[in-house]
Coordinates of C-alpha atoms in Angstrom, one line a residue:
M1 CA -13.7 66.4 52.6
Q2 CA -15.3 63.1 53.7
R3 CA -17.3 62.9 50.5
S4 CA -14.1 63.4 48.4
L5 CA -12.3 60.7 50.3
M6 CA -15.2 58.2 49.8
L7 CA -15.3 59.1 46.1
L8 CA -11.6 58.4 45.8
L9 CA -11.9 55.1 47.6
L10 CA -14.8 54.1 45.3
I11 CA -12.7 54.9 42.2
V12 CA -9.8 52.8 43.5
A13 CA -12.2 49.9 44.3
V14 CA -13.7 50.0 40.8
T15 CA -10.2 50.1 39.3
L16 CA -9.1 47.1 41.3
L17 CA -12.2 45.2 40.5
G18 CA -11.8 46.0 36.8
G19 CA -8.2 44.7 37.0
L20 CA -9.3 41.6 38.8
I21 CA -12.0 41.0 36.2
L22 CA -9.5 41.6 33.3
Q23 CA -7.0 39.3 35.0
S24 CA -9.6 36.7 35.4
R25 CA -10.4 36.9 31.7
E26 CA -6.7 36.6 30.8
D27 CA -6.3 33.6 33.0
K28 CA -8.7 31.8 30.8
K29 CA -6.4 32.0 27.9
A30 CA -4.1 28.9 27.4
P31 CA -0.4 29.3 26.7
V32 CA 0.5 30.1 23.1
V33 CA 3.5 28.1 22.1
R34 CA 5.7 28.5 19.1
A35 CA 7.6 25.3 18.1
L36 CA 10.8 25.3 16.0
L37 CA 12.7 22.2 14.9
K38 CA 16.4 22.5 14.5
F39 CA 18.6 19.9 12.7
K40 CA 22.2 20.8 12.3
E41 CA 22.3 24.3 10.9
N42 CA 18.7 24.3 9.6
S43 CA 15.6 25.4 11.5
S44 CA 12.0 25.2 10.4
E45 CA 8.5 25.8 11.7
G46 CA 5.3 23.9 10.9
T47 CA 3.5 20.8 12.0
T48 CA 5.1 18.2 9.7
W49 CA 8.8 17.4 9.6
R50 CA 11.2 15.0 7.9
L51 CA 14.4 13.9 9.6
P52 CA 17.1 11.3 9.2
A53 CA 16.3 8.4 11.4
D54 CA 18.5 7.8 14.5
E55 CA 20.0 11.3 14.3
N56 CA 19.7 14.0 17.0
F57 CA 17.7 17.1 16.6
Q58 CA 16.5 19.9 18.9
L59 CA 12.9 21.0 19.5
L60 CA 12.8 24.7 20.5
L61 CA 9.6 25.8 22.4
N62 CA 8.8 29.4 23.1
S63 CA 5.6 30.3 25.2
N64 CA 4.0 33.6 25.9
E65 CA 4.0 32.8 29.6
P66 CA 5.6 30.4 32.1
T67 CA 4.4 27.0 31.1
Q68 CA 4.5 23.4 32.1
F69 CA 5.3 21.3 29.0
E70 CA 4.4 17.7 28.8
L71 CA 6.1 16.1 25.8
R72 CA 5.2 12.7 24.4
Y73 CA 7.3 11.2 21.6
G74 CA 7.5 7.5 21.0
N75 CA 7.3 5.7 24.3
S76 CA 8.8 8.5 26.3
I77 CA 7.0 11.2 28.3
E78 CA 9.0 14.2 29.6
T79 CA 7.8 17.2 31.7
Y80 CA 9.4 20.6 31.9
F81 CA 8.5 24.0 33.4
A82 CA 9.8 27.0 31.5
R83 CA 8.9 29.8 29.2
R84 CA 11.6 29.0 26.7
L85 CA 12.8 25.4 26.3
E86 CA 15.3 23.5 24.1
V87 CA 14.8 19.7 24.1
N88 CA 17.3 17.3 22.5
L89 CA 15.7 14.3 20.9
K90 CA 16.6 11.4 18.6
A91 CA 14.5 10.9 15.4
L92 CA 12.7 7.6 15.5
A93 CA 12.5 5.5 12.3
G94 CA 9.1 5.7 10.6
Q95 CA 6.3 8.2 11.1
H96 CA 5.4 9.2 14.7
R97 CA 3.4 11.9 16.4
L98 CA 5.0 14.3 18.8
E99 CA 2.3 15.4 21.3
L100 CA 2.7 18.6 23.4
K101 CA 0.5 19.6 26.4
A102 CA 1.1 23.2 27.5
S103 CA -0.4 24.3 30.9
D104 CA -0.2 27.6 32.8
R105 CA -0.5 28.3 36.5
S106 CA -4.2 28.9 36.2
G107 CA -4.8 25.4 34.8
N108 CA -5.4 26.5 31.2
V109 CA -4.3 23.8 28.8
Q110 CA -3.5 23.9 25.1
L111 CA -2.6 20.7 23.1
Y112 CA -0.3 20.7 20.1
S113 CA 0.5 17.8 17.7
Y114 CA 3.3 17.4 15.2
S115 CA 4.1 14.7 12.7
L116 CA 7.7 13.6 12.4
S117 CA 8.9 11.2 9.7
G118 CA 12.2 9.5 10.5
L119 CA 13.7 8.4 7.2
P120 CA 16.2 5.4 7.4
P121 CA 19.2 5.3 5.1
L122 CA 18.3 4.3 1.5
Q123 CA 18.5 0.7 0.5
P124 CA 17.5 0.8 -3.2
L125 CA 16.1 -2.4 -4.8
L126 CA 17.8 -3.3 -8.0
R127 CA 17.0 -5.7 -10.9
F128 CA 19.7 -6.4 -13.5
P129 CA 21.1 -9.4 -15.3
Q130 CA 23.9 -11.3 -13.6
N131 CA 25.4 -12.5 -16.9
V132 CA 25.3 -10.9 -20.3
S133 CA 27.0 -11.8 -23.6
S134 CA 29.4 -9.4 -25.2
G135 CA 27.6 -7.0 -27.5
Q136 CA 24.3 -7.4 -25.6
A137 CA 22.2 -4.5 -24.5
F138 CA 20.5 -4.7 -21.1
S139 CA 18.4 -2.7 -18.7
I140 CA 19.1 -1.9 -15.1
Y141 CA 16.0 -1.2 -12.9
M142 CA 16.0 0.6 -9.6
A143 CA 12.8 1.1 -7.6
L144 CA 12.5 4.8 -6.8
P145 CA 12.5 5.8 -3.1
P146 CA 9.4 7.5 -1.7
E147 CA 9.1 11.2 -2.5
S148 CA 9.8 12.0 1.2
Y149 CA 13.5 11.3 0.5
G150 CA 13.6 14.2 -1.9
I151 CA 15.6 12.3 -4.5
H152 CA 16.1 14.0 -7.8
T153 CA 16.9 11.7 -10.7
E154 CA 19.6 14.1 -11.8
S155 CA 21.5 13.3 -8.7
I156 CA 21.5 9.5 -9.3
N157 CA 24.7 8.3 -11.0
V158 CA 24.9 4.9 -12.7
T159 CA 28.0 3.6 -14.3
F160 CA 28.9 0.2 -15.8
A161 CA 32.5 -0.7 -16.5
G162 CA 33.4 2.9 -15.8
Q163 CA 31.0 4.3 -18.4
S164 CA 28.3 6.8 -17.2
L165 CA 24.8 5.6 -18.2
S166 CA 21.8 7.8 -19.0
N167 CA 18.7 7.0 -17.0
F168 CA 15.0 7.8 -17.1
V169 CA 11.9 7.2 -15.0
N170 CA 9.1 4.8 -16.0
N171 CA 6.3 3.5 -13.8
N172 CA 8.1 4.5 -10.5
E173 CA 11.3 2.8 -11.6
L174 CA 14.6 4.4 -12.6
I175 CA 15.9 2.6 -15.8
A176 CA 19.4 2.8 -17.1
L177 CA 20.4 1.3 -20.5
A178 CA 23.8 -0.4 -20.7
S179 CA 25.7 -2.5 -23.2
A180 CA 28.6 -5.0 -23.0
D181 CA 31.2 -3.8 -25.5
L182 CA 32.3 -6.4 -28.1
E183 CA 35.9 -5.4 -27.1
F184 CA 35.4 -6.5 -23.5
S185 CA 37.2 -9.6 -22.5
P186 CA 35.1 -12.2 -20.6
G187 CA 35.1 -11.5 -16.9
A188 CA 33.4 -9.6 -14.1
Y189 CA 32.7 -5.9 -14.6
P190 CA 31.5 -3.4 -12.0
L191 CA 28.0 -1.8 -11.8
D192 CA 28.0 1.2 -9.6
I193 CA 25.1 3.3 -8.4
S194 CA 25.3 6.3 -6.1
L195 CA 22.6 8.8 -4.9
K196 CA 22.0 11.3 -2.2
D197 CA 18.9 12.2 -0.2
I198 CA 17.8 15.6 1.1
F199 CA 20.0 15.2 4.2
D200 CA 23.2 14.6 2.0
R201 CA 23.4 11.0 3.1
E202 CA 25.0 9.1 0.2
T203 CA 24.1 5.6 -0.7
H204 CA 26.6 3.7 -2.8
L205 CA 25.9 0.3 -4.4
E206 CA 28.5 -1.9 -6.0
K207 CA 27.5 -4.9 -8.0
I208 CA 29.1 -7.3 -10.5
I209 CA 27.9 -8.3 -14.0
N210 CA 29.7 -11.2 -15.7
I211 CA 30.3 -10.8 -19.4
T212 CA 30.7 -14.0 -21.5
R213 CA 31.6 -14.3 -25.1
E214 CA 30.8 -17.0 -27.7
E215 CA 33.7 -17.9 -29.9
Q216 CA 33.1 -16.7 -33.5
P217 CA 34.7 -18.1 -36.6
L218 CA 37.0 -15.8 -38.5
Q219 CA 35.5 -14.6 -41.8
Q220 CA 38.0 -13.9 -44.5
L221 CA 36.9 -11.2 -46.8
N222 CA 38.7 -11.2 -50.1
L223 CA 37.9 -7.7 -51.3
S224 CA 39.1 -6.0 -54.4
N225 CA 41.8 -3.3 -54.0
E226 CA 39.2 -0.7 -55.0
L227 CA 36.9 -1.7 -52.1
L228 CA 39.8 -2.1 -49.7
S229 CA 40.9 1.5 -50.5
K230 CA 37.6 2.7 -49.2
R231 CA 38.4 1.3 -45.8
S232 CA 41.3 3.6 -45.3
R233 CA 42.2 4.7 -41.8
E234 CA 41.4 8.3 -42.9
N235 CA 37.9 7.3 -44.0
Q236 CA 37.3 5.3 -40.8
L237 CA 38.3 8.2 -38.6
F238 CA 36.2 10.6 -40.7
E239 CA 33.0 8.6 -40.5
D240 CA 33.5 7.9 -36.8
D241 CA 33.8 11.7 -36.2
V242 CA 30.6 12.2 -38.2
V243 CA 28.7 9.9 -35.9
L244 CA 30.2 11.3 -32.7
E245 CA 29.5 14.9 -33.9
A246 CA 25.9 14.1 -34.7
Q247 CA 25.4 12.6 -31.2
K248 CA 26.9 15.7 -29.6
E249 CA 24.8 18.1 -31.6
S250 CA 21.6 16.1 -31.2
V251 CA 19.1 17.7 -28.8
S252 CA 17.7 14.2 -28.0
P253 CA 16.2 13.9 -24.6
L254 CA 17.6 11.4 -22.1
V255 CA 14.2 9.6 -22.1
P256 CA 13.0 7.3 -24.9
L257 CA 11.2 8.7 -27.8
W258 CA 9.6 5.3 -28.5
R259 CA 6.6 3.7 -26.9
S260 CA 6.3 0.5 -28.9
S261 CA 8.6 -2.4 -29.5
F262 CA 11.4 -2.3 -32.1
L263 CA 10.8 -3.9 -35.5
M264 CA 13.0 -5.3 -38.3
P265 CA 13.7 -2.6 -40.9
I266 CA 13.3 -5.1 -43.7
E267 CA 12.3 -8.7 -44.1
G268 CA 15.1 -11.1 -45.1
L269 CA 17.8 -13.5 -44.1
S270 CA 20.9 -12.5 -42.2
S271 CA 23.9 -12.9 -44.5
S272 CA 26.4 -12.0 -41.7
G273 CA 25.6 -11.9 -38.0
F274 CA 26.5 -9.4 -35.3
G275 CA 29.8 -9.8 -33.6
A276 CA 31.4 -11.9 -36.3
L277 CA 35.2 -11.6 -36.6
R278 CA 36.3 -10.4 -40.0
R279 CA 39.7 -10.1 -41.7
Y280 CA 39.7 -7.5 -44.4
G281 CA 42.0 -8.7 -47.2
V282 CA 44.8 -11.2 -47.1
G283 CA 46.9 -10.5 -44.0
G284 CA 44.7 -7.5 -43.2
D285 CA 43.4 -6.4 -39.8
I286 CA 40.7 -8.2 -37.9
A287 CA 37.6 -6.4 -36.6
F288 CA 34.2 -7.2 -35.1
H289 CA 31.1 -6.9 -37.3
T290 CA 29.1 -4.3 -35.4
G291 CA 25.7 -4.9 -37.0
T292 CA 23.6 -7.5 -38.8
D293 CA 23.6 -7.8 -42.6
I294 CA 20.2 -8.6 -44.1
A295 CA 20.3 -9.7 -47.8
A296 CA 17.7 -8.0 -50.1
I297 CA 17.4 -6.9 -53.7
V298 CA 18.2 -3.3 -54.6
G299 CA 15.3 -1.0 -54.1
T300 CA 13.7 -2.9 -51.2
T301 CA 12.1 -0.4 -48.9
I302 CA 13.8 0.2 -45.5
H303 CA 11.6 1.1 -42.5
A304 CA 12.5 3.0 -39.3
T305 CA 12.9 0.4 -36.5
N306 CA 11.2 2.8 -34.1
D307 CA 10.2 6.4 -33.4
G308 CA 13.0 9.0 -33.5
V309 CA 14.7 11.9 -35.2
V310 CA 17.1 11.6 -38.1
V311 CA 20.5 13.0 -37.2
I312 CA 22.5 11.8 -40.3
A313 CA 21.4 11.3 -43.9
G314 CA 24.0 11.2 -46.6
Y315 CA 26.6 9.2 -48.6
Y316 CA 29.9 8.1 -47.2
P317 CA 32.9 6.1 -48.5
I318 CA 32.5 3.1 -46.2
K319 CA 28.8 3.3 -45.0
G320 CA 27.6 4.3 -48.5
G321 CA 24.0 5.7 -48.3
F322 CA 23.8 6.2 -44.5
T323 CA 21.0 7.1 -42.2
M324 CA 21.2 7.4 -38.4
I325 CA 18.1 7.9 -36.2
D326 CA 18.2 9.1 -32.6
H327 CA 15.6 7.3 -30.5
G328 CA 16.3 9.2 -27.3
A329 CA 17.9 7.7 -24.1
R330 CA 21.2 7.6 -26.1
V331 CA 19.8 4.8 -28.4
Y332 CA 20.6 5.1 -32.1
S333 CA 19.8 2.9 -35.1
L334 CA 22.1 3.0 -38.2
Y335 CA 21.4 1.9 -41.7
F336 CA 24.3 1.4 -44.2
H337 CA 24.7 0.9 -48.0
Q338 CA 21.4 2.4 -49.1
E339 CA 20.8 3.2 -52.8
T340 CA 18.3 5.9 -52.1
L341 CA 17.6 8.0 -49.0
Y342 CA 14.0 9.2 -48.3
V343 CA 14.7 11.3 -45.2
R344 CA 16.8 14.3 -44.2
S345 CA 18.6 15.3 -41.1
G346 CA 16.3 16.8 -38.4
Q347 CA 13.2 14.9 -39.7
E348 CA 11.0 13.2 -37.2
V349 CA 10.1 9.6 -38.1
R350 CA 7.6 7.1 -36.8
R351 CA 8.0 3.4 -36.3
G352 CA 7.7 1.7 -39.7
D353 CA 8.1 4.8 -41.8
A354 CA 9.9 4.3 -45.1
I355 CA 13.4 5.9 -44.8
G356 CA 15.2 4.6 -47.9
E357 CA 16.0 1.7 -50.2
V358 CA 18.4 -1.2 -50.0
G359 CA 21.5 -0.7 -52.2
N360 CA 25.1 -1.8 -52.7
T361 CA 26.9 1.4 -51.9
G362 CA 30.1 2.0 -49.9
L363 CA 32.1 -0.9 -48.7
S364 CA 29.7 -3.6 -49.9
T365 CA 30.1 -6.7 -52.1
G366 CA 26.4 -7.2 -52.8
A367 CA 22.9 -5.7 -52.2
H368 CA 22.1 -5.8 -48.5
L369 CA 21.3 -3.6 -45.5
H370 CA 23.8 -3.3 -42.7
W371 CA 21.7 -2.5 -39.6
E372 CA 23.0 -1.4 -36.2
I373 CA 21.5 -0.3 -32.8
R374 CA 23.9 1.5 -30.5
V375 CA 23.6 2.4 -26.8
N376 CA 25.9 5.1 -25.6
N377 CA 27.6 4.7 -29.1
I378 CA 28.4 1.1 -28.3
P379 CA 27.2 -1.4 -30.9
T380 CA 24.7 -4.0 -29.6
D381 CA 23.1 -7.0 -31.3
P382 CA 20.1 -5.4 -33.1
L383 CA 18.1 -8.7 -33.2
T384 CA 17.9 -8.7 -29.4
W385 CA 15.8 -5.5 -29.6
V386 CA 13.2 -6.9 -32.0
D387 CA 9.7 -7.2 -30.6
K388 CA 10.9 -5.6 -27.3
I389 CA 10.4 -2.1 -25.9
L390 CA 13.5 -2.4 -23.7
P391 CA 16.3 -5.0 -24.0

């Protein structure tokens, strides 16, 4: 009986000693902490977070045992004792470390470190001309925000004078091409840019561009009745629709297809400049000349002003032998009154490729090439593009 009692006591002692040893081993383990960052309705784990600067967020801490938390963020140090903890903080502008020291009752310590980037509201940097002449094409440049803002170019809206502009990215800048319509009266016109970041913060910029106009002398065109009949309202609407339909059906990207500067399609002297005011027939209507006429003999080779895809190649009552090339980014070059066309719709062309021959077809009083460059289907002075990659 005595031996049995002693054996039982020995078993109990061994069990207690084993428990103490196991507990001693467990006490050497530091707290295991799970951190969760909550901003508005969104929560995320990890060690790197992006937040809108100066806005409140919550840090949720969950430990596997009662823990003393020492939290360092910016210039503040806070101490808490809990197993589960929710701390309200304000995101500091710039990149900062959030240091967490977790200690248990046994003095075991575990350090955690997190990186928090506080993104201030966007303040995009813009470059654009303050003054432009009517009919002039121009570029608007915006320095792209850092990738941390999560800006997608598709979410950036640029409008000038109420017209939405296409844009593309080049060398870390967003570029939008615009034009001052010949029909615009001199004055101040709005340039508006809006974009949103990953936190749905919207930035809206409103700028002003002044449009000026040089007075043009009125050109009186004394055309024969046969030629005037070609310029019927019906023919004008038909050819306008052809151009618009070709632009709609084009699969042109919203980025430039060209990489080199624009060139003159033929050598020669301008016989009628861009933007001139013309009266068609005695007492007839007055309209702007939407291109540059370059005098040349019939048969002179016409060259593509830059890389692109042919979207129109045919003969029409007013434009005569007509080719239109899509250069991407909603930029088109147009060539009127050709005698012979070398290209077909859908054909890719390179800068300087032969596309046709000068003629005297359509509404024309002599051999010449009528050459246009349009942006967003608005005619621009083609000579301002020559020897430039962007206007």
